[in-house]
Coordinates of C-alpha atoms and ligand atoms in Angstrom, one line a residue:
M1 CA -51.3 -7.9 -10.8
F2 CA -48.5 -5.4 -10.8
K3 CA -45.6 -7.7 -10.2
S4 CA -43.0 -6.4 -12.5
L5 CA -41.2 -3.1 -12.1
K6 CA -42.3 -2.1 -15.6
S7 CA -46.0 -2.6 -14.8
K8 CA -45.5 -0.6 -11.6
I9 CA -44.0 2.3 -13.4
S10 CA -46.8 2.0 -16.0
L11 CA -49.3 2.3 -13.2
I12 CA -47.8 5.6 -12.1
Y13 CA -48.0 6.8 -15.7
L14 CA -51.6 5.6 -16.0
F15 CA -52.5 7.5 -12.9
L16 CA -50.9 10.7 -14.2
V17 CA -52.6 10.3 -17.6
C18 CA -56.0 9.9 -15.8
T19 CA -55.5 13.0 -13.8
I20 CA -54.5 15.0 -16.9
A21 CA -57.7 13.6 -18.6
V22 CA -59.9 14.8 -15.7
V23 CA -58.5 18.3 -15.9
G24 CA -58.9 18.3 -19.7
I25 CA -62.5 17.0 -19.7
S26 CA -63.6 19.5 -17.0
S27 CA -61.9 22.3 -19.0
V28 CA -63.8 21.3 -22.1
I29 CA -67.1 21.2 -20.3
N30 CA -66.6 24.6 -18.7
F31 CA -65.5 26.2 -22.0
Y32 CA -68.6 24.6 -23.7
K33 CA -70.9 26.1 -21.1
L34 CA -69.1 29.5 -21.4
T35 CA -69.5 29.5 -25.2
K36 CA -73.1 28.7 -24.9
S37 CA -73.8 31.5 -22.5
I38 CA -71.9 34.0 -24.8
N39 CA -74.0 32.7 -27.7
G40 CA -77.3 33.2 -25.8
L41 CA -76.2 36.7 -24.8
M42 CA -75.3 37.7 -28.4
V43 CA -78.1 36.1 -30.4
D44 CA -81.5 36.1 -28.5
N45 CA -81.4 39.6 -26.8
Y46 CA -79.8 41.2 -29.8
K47 CA -82.5 39.8 -32.1
S48 CA -85.3 41.3 -29.8
I49 CA -83.5 44.7 -29.6
S50 CA -83.0 44.8 -33.3
A51 CA -86.7 43.8 -34.0
S52 CA -87.9 46.4 -31.5
N53 CA -85.8 49.1 -33.2
K54 CA -87.2 48.1 -36.6
M55 CA -90.8 48.2 -35.3
V56 CA -90.1 51.7 -34.0
E57 CA -88.7 52.7 -37.4
A58 CA -91.8 51.2 -39.2
L59 CA -94.1 53.0 -36.7
E60 CA -92.4 56.3 -37.2
D61 CA -92.7 55.9 -41.0
Q62 CA -96.4 55.2 -40.6
N63 CA -96.8 58.3 -38.4
R64 CA -95.0 60.4 -41.1
Y65 CA -97.3 59.0 -43.9
E66 CA -100.4 59.8 -41.8
Q67 CA -99.3 63.4 -41.5
E68 CA -98.5 63.4 -45.2
Y69 CA -102.0 62.0 -46.0
I70 CA -103.7 64.7 -43.8
Y71 CA -102.0 67.5 -45.9
T72 CA -102.1 65.9 -49.3
G73 CA -105.0 63.4 -49.3
N74 CA -103.0 61.4 -51.8
Q75 CA -103.5 57.6 -52.3
S76 CA -99.6 57.2 -52.4
S77 CA -99.4 58.2 -48.7
I78 CA -102.0 55.4 -47.9
D79 CA -100.0 52.9 -49.9
N80 CA -96.7 53.8 -48.1
Y81 CA -98.6 53.6 -44.8
I82 CA -99.7 50.0 -45.6
Q83 CA -96.1 49.0 -46.7
S84 CA -94.8 50.3 -43.4
S85 CA -97.5 48.4 -41.6
N86 CA -96.3 45.2 -43.3
S87 CA -92.8 45.9 -42.3
F88 CA -94.0 46.5 -38.7
Y89 CA -95.8 43.2 -38.6
K90 CA -92.7 41.4 -40.0
W91 CA -90.6 42.6 -37.1
Y92 CA -93.4 42.2 -34.7
N93 CA -93.6 38.5 -35.6
I94 CA -89.9 38.1 -35.2
E95 CA -90.0 39.5 -31.8
A96 CA -93.2 37.5 -30.9
N97 CA -91.3 34.4 -31.7
N98 CA -88.2 35.3 -29.8
L99 CA -89.6 35.7 -26.2
T100 CA -86.6 35.1 -23.9
E101 CA -87.3 37.3 -20.9
V102 CA -89.8 37.3 -18.1
G103 CA -92.6 39.8 -18.9
E104 CA -91.7 40.0 -22.6
K105 CA -94.8 38.2 -23.7
G106 CA -97.1 40.6 -21.8
L107 CA -95.4 43.6 -23.5
V108 CA -95.6 41.9 -27.0
D109 CA -99.4 41.3 -26.5
K110 CA -99.9 44.9 -25.4
I111 CA -98.0 46.1 -28.5
N112 CA -100.3 44.0 -30.6
E113 CA -103.4 45.4 -28.9
Y114 CA -102.2 49.0 -29.1
Y115 CA -101.2 48.5 -32.7
L116 CA -104.6 47.1 -33.8
N117 CA -106.2 50.2 -32.1
Y118 CA -103.8 52.5 -33.9
E119 CA -104.6 50.9 -37.3
S120 CA -108.3 51.3 -36.7
E121 CA -107.8 55.0 -35.8
F122 CA -106.1 55.5 -39.2
S123 CA -109.3 54.2 -40.9
K124 CA -111.3 56.7 -38.9
L125 CA -108.9 59.4 -39.9
Q126 CA -109.4 58.7 -43.5
N127 CA -113.2 59.1 -43.2
I128 CA -112.8 62.4 -41.3
R129 CA -110.5 63.7 -44.0
N130 CA -112.8 62.7 -46.7
N131 CA -116.0 64.0 -45.0
S132 CA -114.9 66.9 -42.8
G133 CA -111.7 68.2 -44.3
E134 CA -108.1 68.7 -43.4
A135 CA -108.6 70.7 -40.2
A136 CA -110.9 68.1 -38.6
A137 CA -108.5 65.4 -39.6
T138 CA -105.5 67.3 -38.0
Q139 CA -107.6 67.8 -34.9
Y140 CA -108.4 64.1 -34.8
Y141 CA -104.7 63.2 -35.3
K142 CA -103.7 65.4 -32.4
T143 CA -106.2 64.2 -30.0
N144 CA -106.4 60.5 -30.8
M145 CA -103.7 59.2 -33.0
L146 CA -100.6 61.0 -31.6
P147 CA -101.2 59.7 -28.0
S148 CA -101.7 56.2 -29.4
F149 CA -98.5 56.5 -31.4
N150 CA -96.6 57.6 -28.3
A151 CA -98.1 54.9 -26.1
L152 CA -97.2 52.2 -28.7
R153 CA -93.7 53.5 -29.1
A154 CA -93.3 53.5 -25.3
E155 CA -94.3 49.8 -25.2
I156 CA -91.9 48.9 -27.9
N157 CA -89.1 50.8 -26.1
K158 CA -89.9 48.8 -23.0
V159 CA -89.1 45.6 -25.0
T160 CA -85.8 47.1 -26.1
T161 CA -85.0 48.2 -22.5
L162 CA -86.0 44.7 -21.2
N163 CA -83.7 43.0 -23.6
E164 CA -80.9 45.5 -23.1
D165 CA -81.1 44.9 -19.3
A166 CA -81.2 41.2 -19.9
M167 CA -78.1 41.5 -22.1
F168 CA -76.2 43.4 -19.4
S169 CA -77.3 40.9 -16.8
G170 CA -76.3 38.1 -19.3
K171 CA -72.9 39.7 -19.6
D172 CA -72.6 39.5 -15.8
R173 CA -73.8 35.9 -15.9
V174 CA -71.2 35.1 -18.5
M175 CA -68.6 36.8 -16.4
I176 CA -69.6 34.8 -13.4
S177 CA -69.6 31.5 -15.4
A178 CA -66.1 32.4 -16.8
R179 CA -64.9 33.1 -13.3
D180 CA -66.5 29.9 -12.1
A181 CA -64.9 28.0 -14.9
M182 CA -61.6 29.6 -14.0
Y183 CA -62.0 28.7 -10.4
I184 CA -63.1 25.2 -11.2
I185 CA -60.3 24.5 -13.6
G186 CA -57.7 26.2 -11.4
T187 CA -58.8 24.3 -8.3
L188 CA -59.0 21.1 -10.1
S189 CA -55.6 21.6 -11.7
I190 CA -54.0 22.5 -8.3
T191 CA -55.7 19.5 -6.7
V192 CA -54.7 17.2 -9.5
I193 CA -51.1 18.5 -9.5
L194 CA -50.8 18.1 -5.7
V195 CA -52.6 14.8 -5.5
G196 CA -50.7 13.6 -8.6
F197 CA -47.4 14.7 -7.3
A198 CA -48.0 13.2 -3.8
L199 CA -49.4 10.0 -5.1
S200 CA -46.7 9.5 -7.8
T201 CA -44.0 10.4 -5.3
A202 CA -45.5 8.0 -2.8
L203 CA -45.8 5.2 -5.4
T204 CA -42.3 5.8 -6.8
N205 CA -40.9 5.8 -3.3
K206 CA -42.8 2.6 -2.5
F207 CA -41.7 0.9 -5.6
L208 CA -38.1 2.1 -5.4
E209 CA -37.7 1.6 -1.6
P210 CA -36.2 -1.8 -2.1
L211 CA -33.5 -0.2 -4.3
F212 CA -32.6 2.2 -1.5
V213 CA -32.3 -0.8 0.9
L214 CA -30.2 -2.6 -1.6
K215 CA -28.0 0.5 -2.1
E216 CA -27.3 0.6 1.7
N217 CA -26.5 -3.1 1.7
I218 CA -24.0 -2.6 -1.2
K219 CA -22.4 0.2 0.7
A220 CA -22.1 -2.0 3.8
V221 CA -20.5 -4.8 1.8
K222 CA -18.1 -2.2 0.3
A223 CA -17.1 -1.2 3.8
G224 CA -16.3 -4.8 4.5
N225 CA -19.4 -6.1 6.2
L226 CA -19.9 -9.2 4.1
K227 CA -22.6 -10.6 6.4
Q228 CA -25.0 -8.1 4.9
Q229 CA -28.2 -9.7 3.5
A230 CA -30.8 -7.7 1.7
S231 CA -34.2 -8.4 3.2
I232 CA -36.4 -7.5 0.3
Q233 CA -39.7 -9.3 -0.2
S234 CA -40.6 -8.4 -3.8
D235 CA -41.5 -10.4 -6.8
D236 CA -40.2 -7.8 -9.3
E237 CA -36.8 -7.3 -10.9
I238 CA -35.5 -5.6 -7.7
G239 CA -36.5 -8.7 -5.7
E240 CA -34.6 -10.8 -8.2
L241 CA -31.6 -8.4 -7.9
A242 CA -31.8 -8.7 -4.1
D243 CA -31.8 -12.5 -4.4
E244 CA -28.7 -12.4 -6.6
F245 CA -27.0 -9.9 -4.2
N246 CA -27.7 -12.2 -1.2
K247 CA -26.2 -15.1 -3.2
M248 CA -23.2 -13.0 -4.1
T249 CA -22.5 -12.0 -0.4
S250 CA -22.9 -15.6 0.7
R251 CA -20.3 -16.6 -1.9
L252 CA -18.0 -13.8 -0.8
I253 CA -18.3 -14.9 2.8
E254 CA -17.4 -18.5 1.8
F255 CA -14.5 -17.1 -0.3
E256 CA -13.3 -14.9 2.5
K257 CA -13.5 -17.7 5.0
S258 CA -11.4 -20.0 2.7
T259 CA -8.9 -17.2 1.8
K260 CA -8.7 -16.0 5.4
G261 CA -8.4 -19.5 6.6
M262 CA -5.6 -20.2 4.2
L263 CA -3.9 -17.0 5.1
I264 CA -4.1 -17.7 8.8
E265 CA -2.9 -21.3 8.2
E266 CA 0.0 -19.9 6.1
R267 CA 0.8 -17.4 8.8
N268 CA 0.6 -20.0 11.6
K269 CA 2.9 -22.2 9.5
S270 CA 5.4 -19.4 9.1
I271 CA 5.3 -18.6 12.8
A272 CA 5.6 -22.2 13.7
I273 CA 8.7 -22.5 11.4
I274 CA 10.3 -19.4 12.9
K275 CA 9.5 -20.6 16.5
S276 CA 10.9 -24.0 15.9
I277 CA 14.3 -22.8 14.6
S278 CA 16.9 -23.7 17.1
D279 CA 18.9 -20.5 16.4
P280 CA 17.6 -17.2 17.6
V281 CA 15.4 -15.3 15.1
I282 CA 14.0 -11.8 15.5
V283 CA 11.6 -10.2 13.1
L284 CA 11.5 -6.4 13.0
D285 CA 9.3 -3.9 11.2
T286 CA 10.5 -0.9 9.2
Y287 CA 10.8 1.1 12.4
Y288 CA 13.1 -1.6 13.9
R289 CA 10.3 -2.6 16.3
V290 CA 10.2 -6.3 17.3
I291 CA 7.2 -8.0 15.8
L292 CA 8.1 -11.6 16.4
L293 CA 10.9 -13.6 18.1
N294 CA 11.3 -17.3 18.7
H295 CA 12.0 -19.4 21.8
A296 CA 15.7 -19.6 21.1
S297 CA 15.9 -15.8 21.2
E298 CA 14.2 -15.7 24.5
V299 CA 16.6 -18.3 26.0
F300 CA 19.8 -16.9 24.5
F301 CA 19.2 -13.2 24.9
K302 CA 17.1 -13.6 28.2
I303 CA 14.2 -11.7 26.7
N304 CA 10.5 -12.3 27.1
E305 CA 8.4 -12.1 23.9
D306 CA 5.5 -10.3 25.5
D307 CA 7.8 -7.6 27.0
A308 CA 9.7 -7.2 23.8
L309 CA 6.9 -7.0 21.3
N310 CA 6.5 -3.6 19.6
K311 CA 9.6 -2.2 21.3
H312 CA 12.6 -0.8 19.5
F313 CA 15.4 -3.4 18.8
L314 CA 17.9 -1.5 21.0
E315 CA 15.5 -1.5 23.9
V316 CA 15.2 -5.3 23.7
M317 CA 18.8 -6.2 22.7
K318 CA 21.3 -3.6 23.8
N319 CA 23.8 -4.5 21.1
S320 CA 24.9 -1.7 18.9
E321 CA 27.0 -3.9 16.6
V322 CA 24.0 -6.1 15.7
Y323 CA 21.9 -3.0 15.3
D324 CA 24.4 -1.3 13.0
H325 CA 24.6 -4.4 10.9
I326 CA 20.8 -4.5 10.6
V327 CA 20.7 -0.8 9.7
E328 CA 23.4 -1.4 7.0
A329 CA 21.4 -4.4 5.6
F330 CA 18.2 -2.3 5.5
A331 CA 20.0 0.5 3.6
S332 CA 21.8 -1.9 1.2
V333 CA 20.4 -2.8 -2.2
E334 CA 21.2 -6.5 -1.6
E335 CA 18.3 -8.7 -0.8
K336 CA 20.3 -10.9 1.6
Y337 CA 23.0 -8.7 3.1
R338 CA 26.4 -10.4 3.7
P339 CA 26.4 -12.1 7.1
K340 CA 28.6 -10.9 9.8
I341 CA 30.0 -12.8 12.7
I342 CA 29.3 -10.9 15.9
S343 CA 30.3 -11.8 19.4
I344 CA 27.5 -11.5 22.0
H345 CA 28.0 -12.0 25.8
A346 CA 25.3 -13.9 27.6
D347 CA 25.5 -15.6 31.0
D348 CA 29.1 -14.4 31.3
K349 CA 30.0 -16.4 28.3
E350 CA 31.0 -15.2 24.8
F351 CA 28.9 -16.5 21.9
F352 CA 29.6 -16.0 18.3
F353 CA 26.7 -15.5 16.0
D354 CA 26.7 -15.4 12.2
T355 CA 24.1 -12.6 11.8
I356 CA 22.0 -13.0 8.6
V357 CA 19.6 -10.1 7.8
T358 CA 17.0 -10.8 5.2
K359 CA 14.5 -8.2 3.9
V360 CA 10.7 -9.0 4.0
R361 CA 8.7 -7.6 1.1
D362 CA 5.0 -7.4 0.4
E363 CA 3.4 -8.2 -3.0
A364 CA 4.2 -4.7 -4.3
S365 CA 7.9 -5.3 -3.3
N366 CA 7.8 -2.7 -0.6
I367 CA 10.0 -3.5 2.4
K368 CA 7.9 -4.5 5.3
G369 CA 10.6 -5.4 7.7
V370 CA 13.6 -7.7 8.2
V371 CA 14.2 -11.2 9.6
V372 CA 17.4 -11.4 11.7
L373 CA 18.8 -14.9 12.1
F374 CA 21.6 -15.5 14.6
Q375 CA 23.4 -18.6 13.6
N376 CA 25.3 -19.9 16.5
V377 CA 28.9 -20.5 15.3
T378 CA 30.5 -20.4 18.8
K379 CA 31.6 -24.1 18.5
L380 CA 33.1 -23.5 15.1
K381 CA 34.8 -20.4 16.3
K382 CA 36.3 -22.3 19.2
L383 CA 37.4 -25.1 17.0
E384 CA 39.0 -22.5 14.6
K385 CA 40.7 -20.8 17.5
A386 CA 42.0 -24.2 18.7
K387 CA 43.2 -24.9 15.1
T388 CA 44.9 -21.5 14.8
E389 CA 46.5 -22.0 18.2
F390 CA 47.6 -25.4 17.3
L391 CA 49.0 -24.3 13.9
S392 CA 50.6 -21.4 15.6
T393 CA 52.3 -23.7 18.1
I394 CA 53.4 -26.1 15.4
S395 CA 54.6 -23.2 13.3
H396 CA 56.7 -21.9 16.1
E397 CA 58.1 -25.3 16.6
F398 CA 58.8 -25.5 12.8
K399 CA 60.5 -22.2 12.7
T400 CA 63.8 -23.1 14.3
P401 CA 64.3 -26.4 12.5
L402 CA 63.3 -24.8 9.2
T403 CA 65.9 -22.0 9.7
S404 CA 68.5 -24.8 10.3
I405 CA 67.3 -26.7 7.2
M406 CA 67.5 -23.5 5.1
M407 CA 70.9 -22.7 6.4
G408 CA 72.1 -26.2 5.8
V409 CA 70.7 -26.2 2.3
S410 CA 72.3 -22.9 1.6
L411 CA 75.7 -24.2 2.8
I412 CA 75.4 -27.4 0.6
K413 CA 74.2 -25.4 -2.4
N414 CA 77.1 -23.1 -2.2
D415 CA 79.5 -26.0 -2.3
M416 CA 80.8 -25.2 1.1
L417 CA 80.7 -28.9 2.0
G418 CA 82.1 -30.2 -1.2
S419 CA 80.7 -30.2 -4.8
L420 CA 77.5 -32.0 -5.7
N421 CA 76.7 -34.1 -8.6
E422 CA 73.6 -33.3 -10.8
K423 CA 71.2 -35.6 -9.0
Q424 CA 72.3 -34.3 -5.6
Q425 CA 71.9 -30.7 -6.9
D426 CA 68.3 -31.5 -8.0
I427 CA 67.4 -33.0 -4.7
I428 CA 68.9 -30.1 -2.8
D429 CA 66.9 -27.6 -5.1
T430 CA 63.6 -29.4 -4.3
I431 CA 64.4 -29.4 -0.6
E432 CA 65.1 -25.6 -0.8
D433 CA 61.9 -25.1 -2.8
D434 CA 59.7 -27.0 -0.3
S435 CA 61.5 -25.4 2.7
E436 CA 60.7 -22.0 1.3
K437 CA 57.0 -23.0 0.9
L438 CA 57.0 -24.3 4.4
T439 CA 58.6 -21.1 5.7
S440 CA 56.0 -19.1 3.8
L441 CA 53.2 -21.2 5.3
V442 CA 54.7 -20.9 8.8
N443 CA 55.0 -17.1 8.4
D444 CA 51.4 -16.8 7.2
V445 CA 50.1 -19.0 10.0
L446 CA 52.1 -17.0 12.5
Q447 CA 50.9 -13.7 11.0
L448 CA 47.3 -14.9 11.2
S449 CA 47.5 -16.1 14.7
K450 CA 49.2 -12.9 15.7
I451 CA 46.4 -10.9 14.2
E452 CA 43.8 -13.0 16.0
S453 CA 45.5 -12.8 19.3
D454 CA 46.5 -9.2 19.0
S455 CA 43.2 -7.9 17.6
A456 CA 42.8 -5.8 20.8
L457 CA 46.3 -4.4 20.4
F458 CA 45.8 -2.8 17.0
D459 CA 47.3 0.6 17.0
F460 CA 44.8 2.9 15.2
H461 CA 46.0 6.3 14.0
P462 CA 44.9 8.8 11.4
C463 CA 46.9 7.7 8.3
S464 CA 47.3 8.9 4.8
V465 CA 46.0 6.4 2.2
Y466 CA 48.4 7.8 -0.3
G467 CA 51.3 7.2 2.2
I468 CA 50.4 3.6 2.9
V469 CA 49.7 2.6 -0.7
D470 CA 52.8 4.4 -2.0
N471 CA 55.0 2.5 0.5
C472 CA 53.4 -0.8 -0.4
I473 CA 54.0 -0.2 -4.2
K474 CA 57.7 0.5 -3.5
G475 CA 58.1 -3.0 -2.2
F476 CA 56.8 -4.6 -5.4
I477 CA 58.1 -2.2 -8.1
D478 CA 61.1 -4.5 -9.0
I479 CA 59.0 -7.7 -9.3
A480 CA 56.5 -5.8 -11.4
E481 CA 59.2 -4.4 -13.7
N482 CA 60.7 -7.9 -14.1
K483 CA 57.3 -9.3 -15.1
E484 CA 56.7 -6.2 -17.3
I485 CA 53.5 -5.3 -15.4
N486 CA 52.4 -1.8 -15.1
L487 CA 51.9 -1.2 -11.3
S488 CA 50.6 2.2 -10.3
S489 CA 48.4 4.2 -7.9
D490 CA 46.1 7.1 -8.8
I491 CA 45.5 8.1 -5.2
S492 CA 45.7 11.8 -4.5
E493 CA 47.7 13.0 -1.6
K494 CA 44.8 15.3 -0.7
L495 CA 42.4 12.6 0.3
P496 CA 41.1 12.6 3.8
K497 CA 43.0 10.5 6.4
I498 CA 41.8 7.1 7.5
M499 CA 41.8 5.6 11.0
A500 CA 44.1 2.6 10.6
D501 CA 46.9 0.5 12.0
Y502 CA 49.5 1.4 9.5
E503 CA 51.5 -1.8 9.7
K504 CA 48.5 -4.2 9.6
L505 CA 46.7 -2.3 6.8
S506 CA 50.0 -2.5 4.8
W507 CA 49.9 -6.3 5.2
A508 CA 46.4 -6.4 3.8
I509 CA 47.3 -4.2 0.8
N510 CA 50.5 -6.1 0.3
N511 CA 48.6 -9.4 0.0
L512 CA 46.2 -7.9 -2.6
I513 CA 49.1 -6.5 -4.7
S514 CA 51.1 -9.7 -4.3
N515 CA 48.0 -11.7 -5.6
A516 CA 47.5 -9.3 -8.4
L517 CA 51.1 -9.7 -9.5
K518 CA 50.8 -13.5 -9.3
F519 CA 47.7 -13.7 -11.5
T520 CA 48.7 -11.1 -14.2
N521 CA 51.0 -11.5 -17.2
A522 CA 53.4 -9.2 -19.1
G523 CA 51.6 -6.1 -20.4
D524 CA 48.8 -6.2 -17.8
Y525 CA 48.0 -3.4 -15.5
I526 CA 47.6 -3.2 -11.7
T527 CA 46.0 0.1 -10.4
I528 CA 45.3 1.1 -6.8
S529 CA 42.6 3.7 -6.2
A530 CA 40.8 5.2 -3.3
K531 CA 37.5 7.2 -3.0
P532 CA 35.9 8.6 0.2
S533 CA 32.1 8.2 0.6
G534 CA 30.2 9.0 3.8
T535 CA 32.2 7.9 6.8
L536 CA 34.2 5.4 4.8
M537 CA 37.2 5.3 2.4
Y538 CA 36.8 2.7 -0.4
I539 CA 40.2 1.4 -1.5
S540 CA 40.5 -0.9 -4.6
V541 CA 43.2 -3.0 -6.2
T542 CA 42.3 -3.6 -9.8
D543 CA 44.2 -5.9 -12.2
T544 CA 43.7 -6.9 -15.8
G545 CA 44.8 -10.5 -15.0
I546 CA 43.1 -14.0 -15.4
G547 CA 40.0 -13.2 -13.2
I548 CA 38.2 -15.4 -10.7
P549 CA 35.3 -17.7 -11.5
E550 CA 31.9 -16.6 -10.0
E551 CA 31.6 -19.5 -7.5
Y552 CA 35.0 -18.6 -5.9
K553 CA 34.4 -14.9 -5.3
D554 CA 33.3 -15.4 -1.7
K555 CA 35.1 -18.6 -1.0
I556 CA 38.7 -17.3 -1.6
F557 CA 38.4 -15.2 1.6
E558 CA 38.3 -18.4 3.7
K559 CA 41.4 -20.0 5.0
F560 CA 43.4 -22.3 2.7
E561 CA 40.9 -21.7 -0.2
K562 CA 42.4 -21.3 -3.7
V563 CA 40.9 -21.3 -7.1
G564 CA 41.2 -24.9 -8.4
T565 CA 42.4 -28.0 -6.5
G566 CA 45.5 -30.2 -6.5
D567 CA 47.9 -29.6 -9.3
N568 CA 45.4 -27.1 -10.8
A569 CA 45.6 -24.9 -7.7
P570 CA 48.1 -22.0 -7.8
N571 CA 51.2 -21.8 -5.5
G572 CA 50.7 -20.3 -2.2
T573 CA 49.1 -21.1 1.2
G574 CA 45.6 -19.8 0.5
L575 CA 45.9 -17.7 3.7
G576 CA 46.7 -14.3 2.2
L577 CA 43.1 -13.1 1.6
S578 CA 41.8 -14.5 5.0
I579 CA 44.6 -12.5 6.7
S580 CA 43.6 -9.4 4.8
K581 CA 39.9 -10.0 5.6
R582 CA 40.6 -10.3 9.3
I583 CA 42.7 -7.1 9.3
I584 CA 39.9 -5.2 7.5
E585 CA 37.3 -6.6 9.9
I586 CA 39.3 -5.4 12.9
H587 CA 39.3 -2.0 11.2
K588 CA 35.4 -2.3 11.2
G589 CA 35.5 -2.5 7.4
Q590 CA 34.5 -5.0 4.7
I591 CA 36.2 -6.6 1.8
W592 CA 34.8 -8.1 -1.4
C593 CA 35.8 -9.0 -4.9
E594 CA 34.4 -8.3 -8.3
S595 CA 35.9 -10.2 -11.2
K596 CA 35.4 -11.4 -14.8
L597 CA 37.3 -14.4 -16.1
D598 CA 40.1 -13.4 -18.5
E599 CA 39.3 -9.7 -17.9
G600 CA 40.7 -9.1 -14.4
S601 CA 39.6 -8.6 -10.8
T602 CA 39.0 -5.7 -8.4
F603 CA 39.4 -6.2 -4.7
T604 CA 37.7 -3.4 -2.7
F605 CA 37.8 -2.8 1.0
T606 CA 36.5 -0.1 3.3
V607 CA 38.1 1.5 6.3
P608 CA 36.6 4.3 8.4
L609 CA 37.7 7.9 7.8
A610 CA 39.6 9.5 10.7
D611 CA 37.4 12.0 12.6
K612 CA 38.1 15.6 11.7
Ligands
LIG701 P1 47.7 -17.0 -1.2 O1 48.1 -16.4 0.1 O2 48.1 -18.4 -1.4 O3 48.0 -16.1 -2.3 P2 45.1 -16.0 -1.1 O4 44.2 -16.3 0.1 O5 45.7 -14.7 -1.1 O6 46.1 -17.1 -1.1 O7 44.2 -16.2 -2.4 C1 43.4 -17.3 -2.5 C2 43.2 -17.6 -4.0 O8 42.4 -16.6 -4.6 C3 44.4 -17.7 -4.8 O9 45.0 -19.0 -4.7 C4 43.9 -17.4 -6.2 O10 43.4 -18.6 -6.8 C5 42.8 -16.5 -6.0 N1 43.2 -15.1 -6.2 C6 43.5 -14.2 -5.3 N2 43.7 -13.0 -5.8 C7 43.6 -13.1 -7.2 C8 43.7 -12.3 -8.3 N3 44.0 -11.0 -8.2 N4 43.4 -12.8 -9.5 C9 43.0 -14.1 -9.7 N5 42.9 -14.9 -8.6 C10 43.2 -14.5 -7.4

């Protein structure tokens, strides 16, 4: 019957309205009774008392007219007596018809009897007065009538007293009824309030109990317990709500299963990819703790994944060069930090790894860790070494014949062996040109191989940047003046010293200045500047020349790389920048280029500051 929540709430209201009605009706009944008692008290007894008083008044008038008649004998006294008698009967009848108290009837009958006797005595008095005179009448009055008068008045007073007593006891009765009514209404009200409160609370709790259950279920879902099902057996709106809630949690579970499944699948895929990479890969968190490493890492670095997990990188791979590179990559703003070739010894062999550090970010772009990929370039390195050694040997072999060729060319050109015709002159110019190029190549190759083989023999000393750069500029000042190029340095003498091999660093700077001169025109500027920051000195060679296309900015540091190919490529061996790069790397520095076509280029490199 009471299926809906609305009807259940209406039931509680109905119950409260009924209890209020019970209290109201009982109050009305009690007040009605009380009013009735007060009415009885006021009207009936008061009427009897008033009638008795009036009877006494009429009787006293009659008594006075009797005495008047004795002394005067006038008819007017008899008339007045009769009038008072009528008045007496009038009040007597009122009282006789208003008998309310026990014994009142007896008293009223007695008054009637006494009064009839009293009236007859007045007739006798009249005869005595007429026949025997005033003295006999006075005597008769004193002996007969006065005692009758007193007796009658005493009876009437008894009626007054009876009604007065009844009135007082009526007042007490009314007081008791009022008190009873107060008790009844009070008790009823308290009972109704308590029962009403208890019942309505019980009903409200009973009806709302499913809501509390639902609330707890919702809380549990919020805390992540999606398996929560609300067991509410109710046909009302709360029951419907619980049904919808259960459907919703079921859908959430399905959704979570599919999302979780997908996530796990994606994660497994990523792990499988990392594990299958043939080069070593180590994944670190933001505290440099190992969170994943692949099989190749275990084999190469002789580490066990289970032992390595959650340990600091340095505990797992005791290689500070790799660690420093990772820390630098972490601190750098670049997403994919520039790779660095690092030599690592394993199994008494030297391996070369191109170490690539890539940051891992979450959806909110916060860094969550880094992936360190060690690309094994040992073979390439060995090939390169063999190539350099080969070139170096060839270059050595070239050096002596080249010197002879150059000397021979010089002798022929200077007409020491007879004069040349124009065609012979052209041929000898070309031979000289090519020999110079070959000499330059041989010199560069020899310089490079010297750097490679002598890297351990670099002689590091605290040096003044100002001193090195100033000395380099001096070597180019004439060429710059001839080309009308403004070559200058804005380096202060007061800058802190750097830790460098003076000669090798000069080679590197010379290469940069020489390039800048090659790719600038009359009126351009070449400026060399230096700025210390942290533990490093940043040295830049800036020119306002032709600039370098974006795609060549990294390439040009590789051997034999030049901007353009064939006839479009500039003169030169393409080795200068790779020599500079190698020198800077041996100084534990880095070199890079920023450039804009037709605006100029800036080559910057870092070298460590000398310890104070
Ligand atoms: P080289 O020893 O022949 O000068 P480098 O390795 O020094 O070769 O330079 C490689 C190439 O980089 C050059 O051939 C040139 O194309 C480009 N390059 C180097 N420096 C500059 C520069 N300051 N402005 C424009 N291009 C440059």
